[in-house]
Tab-separated table of C-alpha atoms in Angstrom:
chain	number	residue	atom	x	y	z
O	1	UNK	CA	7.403	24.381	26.985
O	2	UNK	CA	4.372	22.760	28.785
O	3	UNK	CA	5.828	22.131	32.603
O	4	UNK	CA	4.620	18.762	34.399
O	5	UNK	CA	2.483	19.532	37.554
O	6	UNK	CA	3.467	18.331	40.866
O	7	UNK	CA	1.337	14.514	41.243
O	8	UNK	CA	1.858	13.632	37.391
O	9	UNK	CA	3.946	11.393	36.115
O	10	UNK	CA	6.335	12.063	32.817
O	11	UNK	CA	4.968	9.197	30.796
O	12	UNK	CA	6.924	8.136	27.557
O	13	UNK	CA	5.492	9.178	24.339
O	14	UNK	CA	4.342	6.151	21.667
O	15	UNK	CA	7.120	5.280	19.407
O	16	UNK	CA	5.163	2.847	17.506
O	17	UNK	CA	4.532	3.977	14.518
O	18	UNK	CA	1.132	2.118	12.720
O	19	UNK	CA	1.295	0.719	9.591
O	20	UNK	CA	0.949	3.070	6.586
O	21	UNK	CA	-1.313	3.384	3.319
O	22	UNK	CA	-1.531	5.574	0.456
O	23	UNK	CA	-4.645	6.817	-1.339
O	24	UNK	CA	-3.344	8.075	-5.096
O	25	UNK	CA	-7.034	10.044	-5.613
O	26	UNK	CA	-8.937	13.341	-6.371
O	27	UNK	CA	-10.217	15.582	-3.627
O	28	UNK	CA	-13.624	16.236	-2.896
O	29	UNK	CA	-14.775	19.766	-2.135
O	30	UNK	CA	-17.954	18.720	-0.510
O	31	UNK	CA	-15.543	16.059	2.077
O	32	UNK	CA	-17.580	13.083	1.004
O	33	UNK	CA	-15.957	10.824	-1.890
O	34	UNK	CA	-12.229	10.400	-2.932
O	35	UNK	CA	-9.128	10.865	-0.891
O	36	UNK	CA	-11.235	12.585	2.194
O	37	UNK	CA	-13.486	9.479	2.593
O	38	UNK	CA	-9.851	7.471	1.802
O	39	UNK	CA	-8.277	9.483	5.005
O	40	UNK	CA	-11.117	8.551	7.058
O	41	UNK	CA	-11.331	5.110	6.682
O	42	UNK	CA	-7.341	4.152	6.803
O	43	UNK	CA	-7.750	6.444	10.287
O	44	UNK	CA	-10.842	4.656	11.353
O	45	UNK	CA	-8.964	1.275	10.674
O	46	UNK	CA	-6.191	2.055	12.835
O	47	UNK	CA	-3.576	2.617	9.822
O	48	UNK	CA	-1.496	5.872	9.027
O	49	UNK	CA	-3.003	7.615	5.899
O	50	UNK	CA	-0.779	9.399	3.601
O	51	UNK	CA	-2.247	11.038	-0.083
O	52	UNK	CA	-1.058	11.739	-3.382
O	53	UNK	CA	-3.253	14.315	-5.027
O	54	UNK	CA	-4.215	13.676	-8.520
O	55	UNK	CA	-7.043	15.819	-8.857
O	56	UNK	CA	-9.146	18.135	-7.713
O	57	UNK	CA	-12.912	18.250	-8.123
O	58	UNK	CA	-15.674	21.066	-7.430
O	59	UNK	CA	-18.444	19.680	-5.881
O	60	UNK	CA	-21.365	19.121	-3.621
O	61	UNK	CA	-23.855	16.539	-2.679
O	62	UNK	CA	-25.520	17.355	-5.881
O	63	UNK	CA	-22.742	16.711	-8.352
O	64	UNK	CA	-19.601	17.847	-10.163
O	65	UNK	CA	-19.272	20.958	-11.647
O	66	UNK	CA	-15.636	20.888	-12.368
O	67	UNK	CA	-12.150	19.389	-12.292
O	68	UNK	CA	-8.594	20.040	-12.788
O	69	UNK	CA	-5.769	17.303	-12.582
O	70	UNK	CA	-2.502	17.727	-11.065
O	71	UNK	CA	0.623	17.515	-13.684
O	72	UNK	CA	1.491	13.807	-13.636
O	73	UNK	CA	5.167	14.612	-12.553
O	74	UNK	CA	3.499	16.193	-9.422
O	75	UNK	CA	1.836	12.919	-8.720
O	76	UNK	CA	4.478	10.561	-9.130
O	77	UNK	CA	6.430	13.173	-6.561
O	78	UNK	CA	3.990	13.208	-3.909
O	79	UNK	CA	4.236	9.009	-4.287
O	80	UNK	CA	7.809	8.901	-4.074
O	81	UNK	CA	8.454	11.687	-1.376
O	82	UNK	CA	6.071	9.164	0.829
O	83	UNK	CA	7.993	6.033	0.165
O	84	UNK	CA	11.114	6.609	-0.056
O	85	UNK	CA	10.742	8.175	3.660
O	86	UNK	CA	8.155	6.771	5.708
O	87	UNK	CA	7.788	3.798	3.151
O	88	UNK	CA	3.972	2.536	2.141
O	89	UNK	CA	2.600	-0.955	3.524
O	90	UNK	CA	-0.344	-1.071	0.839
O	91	UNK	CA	-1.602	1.707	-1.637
O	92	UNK	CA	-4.927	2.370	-3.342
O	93	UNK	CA	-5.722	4.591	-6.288
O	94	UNK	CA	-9.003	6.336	-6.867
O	95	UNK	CA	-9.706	8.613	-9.676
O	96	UNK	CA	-6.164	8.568	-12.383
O	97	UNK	CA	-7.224	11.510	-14.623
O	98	UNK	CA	-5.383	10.364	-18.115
O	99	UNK	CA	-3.202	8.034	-19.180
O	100	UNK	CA	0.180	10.083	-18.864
O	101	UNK	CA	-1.069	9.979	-14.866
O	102	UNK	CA	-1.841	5.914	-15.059
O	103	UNK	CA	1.949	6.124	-16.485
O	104	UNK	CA	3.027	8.132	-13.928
O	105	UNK	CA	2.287	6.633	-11.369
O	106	UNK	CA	3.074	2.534	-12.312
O	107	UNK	CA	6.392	4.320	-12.833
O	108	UNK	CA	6.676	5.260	-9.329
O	109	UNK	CA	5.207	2.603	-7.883
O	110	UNK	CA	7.453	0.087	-9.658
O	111	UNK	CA	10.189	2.364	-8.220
O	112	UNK	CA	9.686	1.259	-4.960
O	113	UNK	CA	8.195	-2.237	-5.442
O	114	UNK	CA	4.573	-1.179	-5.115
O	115	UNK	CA	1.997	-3.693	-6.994
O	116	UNK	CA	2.018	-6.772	-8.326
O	117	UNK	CA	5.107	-8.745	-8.216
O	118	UNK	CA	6.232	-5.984	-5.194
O	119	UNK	CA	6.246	-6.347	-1.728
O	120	UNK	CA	3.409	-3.344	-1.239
O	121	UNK	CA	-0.296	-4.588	-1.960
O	122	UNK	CA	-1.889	-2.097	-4.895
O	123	UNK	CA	-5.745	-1.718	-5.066
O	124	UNK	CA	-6.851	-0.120	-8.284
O	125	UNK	CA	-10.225	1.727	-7.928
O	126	UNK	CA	-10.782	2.308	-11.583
O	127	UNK	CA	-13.254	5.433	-10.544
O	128	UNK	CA	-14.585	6.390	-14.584
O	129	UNK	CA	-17.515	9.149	-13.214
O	130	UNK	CA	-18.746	10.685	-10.476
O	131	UNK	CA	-21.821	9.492	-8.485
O	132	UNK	CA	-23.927	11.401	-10.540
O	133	UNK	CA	-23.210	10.849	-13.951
O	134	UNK	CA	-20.116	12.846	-14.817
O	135	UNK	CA	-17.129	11.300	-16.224
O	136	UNK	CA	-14.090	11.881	-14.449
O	137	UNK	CA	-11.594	10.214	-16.745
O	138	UNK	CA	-10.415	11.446	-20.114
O	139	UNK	CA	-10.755	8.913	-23.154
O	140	UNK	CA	-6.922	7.577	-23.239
O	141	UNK	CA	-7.504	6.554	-19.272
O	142	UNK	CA	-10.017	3.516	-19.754
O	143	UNK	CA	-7.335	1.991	-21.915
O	144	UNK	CA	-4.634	2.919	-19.668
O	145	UNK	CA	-6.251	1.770	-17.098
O	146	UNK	CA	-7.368	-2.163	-18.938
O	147	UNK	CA	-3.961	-2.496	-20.237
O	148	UNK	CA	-1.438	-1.107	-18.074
O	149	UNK	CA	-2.995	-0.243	-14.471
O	150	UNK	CA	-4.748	-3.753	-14.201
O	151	UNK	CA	-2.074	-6.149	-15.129
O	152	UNK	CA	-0.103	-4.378	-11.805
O	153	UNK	CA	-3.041	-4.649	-9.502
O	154	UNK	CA	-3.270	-6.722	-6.458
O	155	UNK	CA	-6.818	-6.368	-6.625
O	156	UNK	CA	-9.216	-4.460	-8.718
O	157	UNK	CA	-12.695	-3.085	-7.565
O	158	UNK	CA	-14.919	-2.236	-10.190
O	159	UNK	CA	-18.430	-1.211	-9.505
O	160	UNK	CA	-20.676	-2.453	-12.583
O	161	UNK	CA	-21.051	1.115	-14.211
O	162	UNK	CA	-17.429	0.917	-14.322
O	163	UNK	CA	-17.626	-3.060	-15.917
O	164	UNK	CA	-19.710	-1.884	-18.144
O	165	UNK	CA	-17.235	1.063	-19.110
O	166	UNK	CA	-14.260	-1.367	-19.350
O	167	UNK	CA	-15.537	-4.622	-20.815
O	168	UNK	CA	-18.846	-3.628	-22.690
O	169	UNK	CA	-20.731	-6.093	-19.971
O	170	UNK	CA	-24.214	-4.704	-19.051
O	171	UNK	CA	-24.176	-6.839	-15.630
O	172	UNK	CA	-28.094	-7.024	-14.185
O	173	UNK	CA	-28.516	-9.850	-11.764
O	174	UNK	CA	-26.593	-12.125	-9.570
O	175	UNK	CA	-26.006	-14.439	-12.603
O	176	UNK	CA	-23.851	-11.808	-14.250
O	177	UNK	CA	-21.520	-11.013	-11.277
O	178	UNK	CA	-18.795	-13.999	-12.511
O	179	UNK	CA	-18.955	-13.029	-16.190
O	180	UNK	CA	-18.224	-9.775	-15.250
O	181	UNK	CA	-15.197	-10.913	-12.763
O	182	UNK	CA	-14.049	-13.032	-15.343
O	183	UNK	CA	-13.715	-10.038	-17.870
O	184	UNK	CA	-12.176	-7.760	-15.940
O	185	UNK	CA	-9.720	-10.812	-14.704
O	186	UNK	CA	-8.648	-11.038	-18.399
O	187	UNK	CA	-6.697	-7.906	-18.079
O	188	UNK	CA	-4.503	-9.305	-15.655
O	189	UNK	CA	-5.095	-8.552	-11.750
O	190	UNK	CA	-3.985	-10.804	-9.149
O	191	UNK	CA	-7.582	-10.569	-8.057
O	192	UNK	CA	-10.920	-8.508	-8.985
O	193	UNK	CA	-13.603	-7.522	-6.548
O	194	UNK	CA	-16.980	-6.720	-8.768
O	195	UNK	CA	-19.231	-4.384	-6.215
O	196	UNK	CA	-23.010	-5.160	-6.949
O	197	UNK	CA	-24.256	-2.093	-4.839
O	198	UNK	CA	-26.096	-0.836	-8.219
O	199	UNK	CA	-28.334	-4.221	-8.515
O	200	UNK	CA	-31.321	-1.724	-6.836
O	201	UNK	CA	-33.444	-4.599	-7.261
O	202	UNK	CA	-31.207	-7.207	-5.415
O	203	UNK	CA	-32.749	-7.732	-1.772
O	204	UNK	CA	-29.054	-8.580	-0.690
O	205	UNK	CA	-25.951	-6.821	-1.912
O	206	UNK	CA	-24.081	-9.756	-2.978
O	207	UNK	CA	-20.248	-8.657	-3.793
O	208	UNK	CA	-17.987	-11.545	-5.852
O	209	UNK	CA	-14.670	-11.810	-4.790
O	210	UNK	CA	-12.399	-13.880	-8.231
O	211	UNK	CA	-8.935	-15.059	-8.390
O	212	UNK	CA	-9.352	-16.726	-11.730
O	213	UNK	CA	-10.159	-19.865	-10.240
O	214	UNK	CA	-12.559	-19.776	-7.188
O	215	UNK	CA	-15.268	-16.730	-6.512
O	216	UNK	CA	-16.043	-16.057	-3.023
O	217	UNK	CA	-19.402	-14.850	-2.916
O	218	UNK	CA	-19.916	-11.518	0.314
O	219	UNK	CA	-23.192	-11.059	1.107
O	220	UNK	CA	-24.733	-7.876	3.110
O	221	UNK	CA	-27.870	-6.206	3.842
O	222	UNK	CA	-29.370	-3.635	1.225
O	223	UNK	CA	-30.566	-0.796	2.947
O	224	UNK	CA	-33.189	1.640	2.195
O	225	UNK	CA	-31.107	4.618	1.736
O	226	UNK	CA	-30.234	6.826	-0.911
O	227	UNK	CA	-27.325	8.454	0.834
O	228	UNK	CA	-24.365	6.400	-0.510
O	229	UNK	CA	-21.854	9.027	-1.818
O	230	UNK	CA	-18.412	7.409	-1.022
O	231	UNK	CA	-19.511	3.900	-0.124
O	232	UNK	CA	-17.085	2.637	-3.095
O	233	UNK	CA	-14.182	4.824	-1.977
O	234	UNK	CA	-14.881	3.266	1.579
O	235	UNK	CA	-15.048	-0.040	1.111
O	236	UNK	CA	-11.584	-0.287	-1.136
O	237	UNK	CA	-9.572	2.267	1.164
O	238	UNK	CA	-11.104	-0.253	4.343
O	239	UNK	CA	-9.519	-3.314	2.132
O	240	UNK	CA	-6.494	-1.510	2.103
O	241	UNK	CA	-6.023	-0.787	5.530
O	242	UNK	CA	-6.045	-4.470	6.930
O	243	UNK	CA	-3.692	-5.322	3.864
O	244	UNK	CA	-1.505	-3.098	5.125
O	245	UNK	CA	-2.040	-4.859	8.745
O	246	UNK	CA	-0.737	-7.822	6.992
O	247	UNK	CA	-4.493	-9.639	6.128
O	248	UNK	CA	-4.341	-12.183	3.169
O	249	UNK	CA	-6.467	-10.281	0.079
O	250	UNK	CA	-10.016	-12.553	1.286
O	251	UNK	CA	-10.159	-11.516	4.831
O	252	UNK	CA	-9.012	-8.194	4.374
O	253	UNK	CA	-11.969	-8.288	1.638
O	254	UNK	CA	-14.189	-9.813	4.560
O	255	UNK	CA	-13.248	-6.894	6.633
O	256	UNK	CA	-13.925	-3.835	4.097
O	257	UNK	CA	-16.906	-5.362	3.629
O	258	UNK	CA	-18.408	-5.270	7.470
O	259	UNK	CA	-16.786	-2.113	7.392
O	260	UNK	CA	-18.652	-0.474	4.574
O	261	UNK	CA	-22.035	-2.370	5.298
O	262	UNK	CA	-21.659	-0.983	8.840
O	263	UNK	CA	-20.573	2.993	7.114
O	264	UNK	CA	-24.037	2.697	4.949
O	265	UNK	CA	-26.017	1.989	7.862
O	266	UNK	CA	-24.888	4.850	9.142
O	267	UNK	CA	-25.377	7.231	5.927
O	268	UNK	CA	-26.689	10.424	6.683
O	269	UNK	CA	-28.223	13.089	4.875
O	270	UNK	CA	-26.165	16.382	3.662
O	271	UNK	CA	-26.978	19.277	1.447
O	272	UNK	CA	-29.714	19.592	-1.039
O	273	UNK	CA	-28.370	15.746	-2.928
O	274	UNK	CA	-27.287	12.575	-1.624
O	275	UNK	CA	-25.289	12.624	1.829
O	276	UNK	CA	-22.160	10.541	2.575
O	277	UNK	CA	-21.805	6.965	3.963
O	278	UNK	CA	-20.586	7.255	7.899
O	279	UNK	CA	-17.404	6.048	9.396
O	280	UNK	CA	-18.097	7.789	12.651
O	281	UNK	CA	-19.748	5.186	14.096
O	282	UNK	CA	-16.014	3.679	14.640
O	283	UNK	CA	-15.186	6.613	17.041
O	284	UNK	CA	-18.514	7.302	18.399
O	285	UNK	CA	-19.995	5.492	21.902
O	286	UNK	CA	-22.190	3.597	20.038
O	287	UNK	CA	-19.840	1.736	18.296
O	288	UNK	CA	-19.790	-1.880	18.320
């Protein structure tokens, strides 16, 4: 027991406990992408992060070399020991394996009233391959994922390899951005979020924001980096921390946005391949 010396005062420890989220996602050996860029985001954000494991991957900066998934009963555990104790105020899901995990884990979230229709916010991450090429999904999961995972998404955050992957849409300029929203808003989501990060050519990254009826355009600097592993992972666990602070689905859009423009100006370099978008600059002096 640690005594209190003479001239300090016993001060009452926080019982505030900050709001909660839950990344459903793969591990990354090399601490840049998946549930570890999740973790530091929802911490950065000011919101209690909390993980179901559905994967683990062997890698580096350079790429993935491996990957084995975690039985889908194991998943949908680690979801409901979370919940049904210290309870989930929005959830996110990054890389769902196969479709007996997708399965799993709608089970369990419709269990305790997680996704659409529910009182918890769901952002499905429909991550298809790794950064450099590797797919990370096996062939049942894409359908899973379009018919089953979508329709019981809040939101749904597709980067355009992964458009391409689900709606046969080969999205190249700004033009393309709705037609691509309004695909992947055919499968049902409350809302879709289509990440133009890979328009290399775009001067601006220009991110569309569709709730089958008006698109909100987000527009951010391009920088001249090639060290963006994570930024996708970032920028959907950063929506889901200010929807679990209670933001409506186009500020807390706003938000992951500055947040993720901010974490790529920051990208640093790591190992032999491409380094990791930053969220230190939340903690560090510098920090605006």
């Amino acid at each position: 027991m640690h005594e209190i010396s003479a001239g300090h005062e016993r001060r009452p420890a926080n019982n505030t406990a900050p709001p909660t989220a839950l990344t459903i996602a793969g591990s990354d050996s090399g601490g840049s992408a998946g549930m570890h860029a999740d973790l530091r985001t929802f911490f950065a954000c000011g919101v209690h992060g909390m993980t179901a494991v559905t994967a683990v991957t062997v890698q580096n900066t350079v790429g993935v070399t491996g990957l084995v998934e975690i039985p889908p009963e194991t998943v949908a555990a680690q979801v409901d020991a979370v919940a049904s104790d210290i309870g989930v105020d929005a959830a996110k899901t990054g890389v769902l394996a196969s479709a007996a995990t997708i399965e799993a884990v709608l089970d369990v979230c419709d269990v305790h009233g997680i996704g659409r229709g529910g009182r918890t916010p769901f952002v499905v991450d429909p991550v298809a391959a790794s950064r450099s090429g590797e797919p990370l999904l096996r062939p049942d999961a894409l359908d899973a994922l379009r018919h089953k995972a979508f329709p019981r998404a809040t939101l749904v955050t597709p980067n355009l390899d992964e458009v391409r992957l689900l709606t046969g849409i080969d999205a190249r300029t700004r033009a393309d951005l709705l037609d691509a929203a309004k695909a992947v808003f055919d499968f049902g989501p409350q809302w879709v979020l289509i990440k133009s990060g890979h328009l290399a050519d775009d001067p601006e990254c220009i991110d569309l924001l569709f709730d089958g009826n008006e698109a909100i355009p987000l527009p951010g600097p391009r920088y001249a980096t090639v060290h963006t592993h994570g930024a996708g992972d970032v920028f959907a666990s950063a929506i889901t921390a200010a929807l679990a602070k209670g933001a409506s689905m186009p500020d807390a859009v706003r938000s992951g946005k500055r947040f993720v423009t901010r974490s790529v100006s920051d990208a640093y370099p790591l190992g032999a391949g491409v380094g990791p978008v930053s969220t230190f600059w939340r903690v560090s002096p510098r920090s605006i």
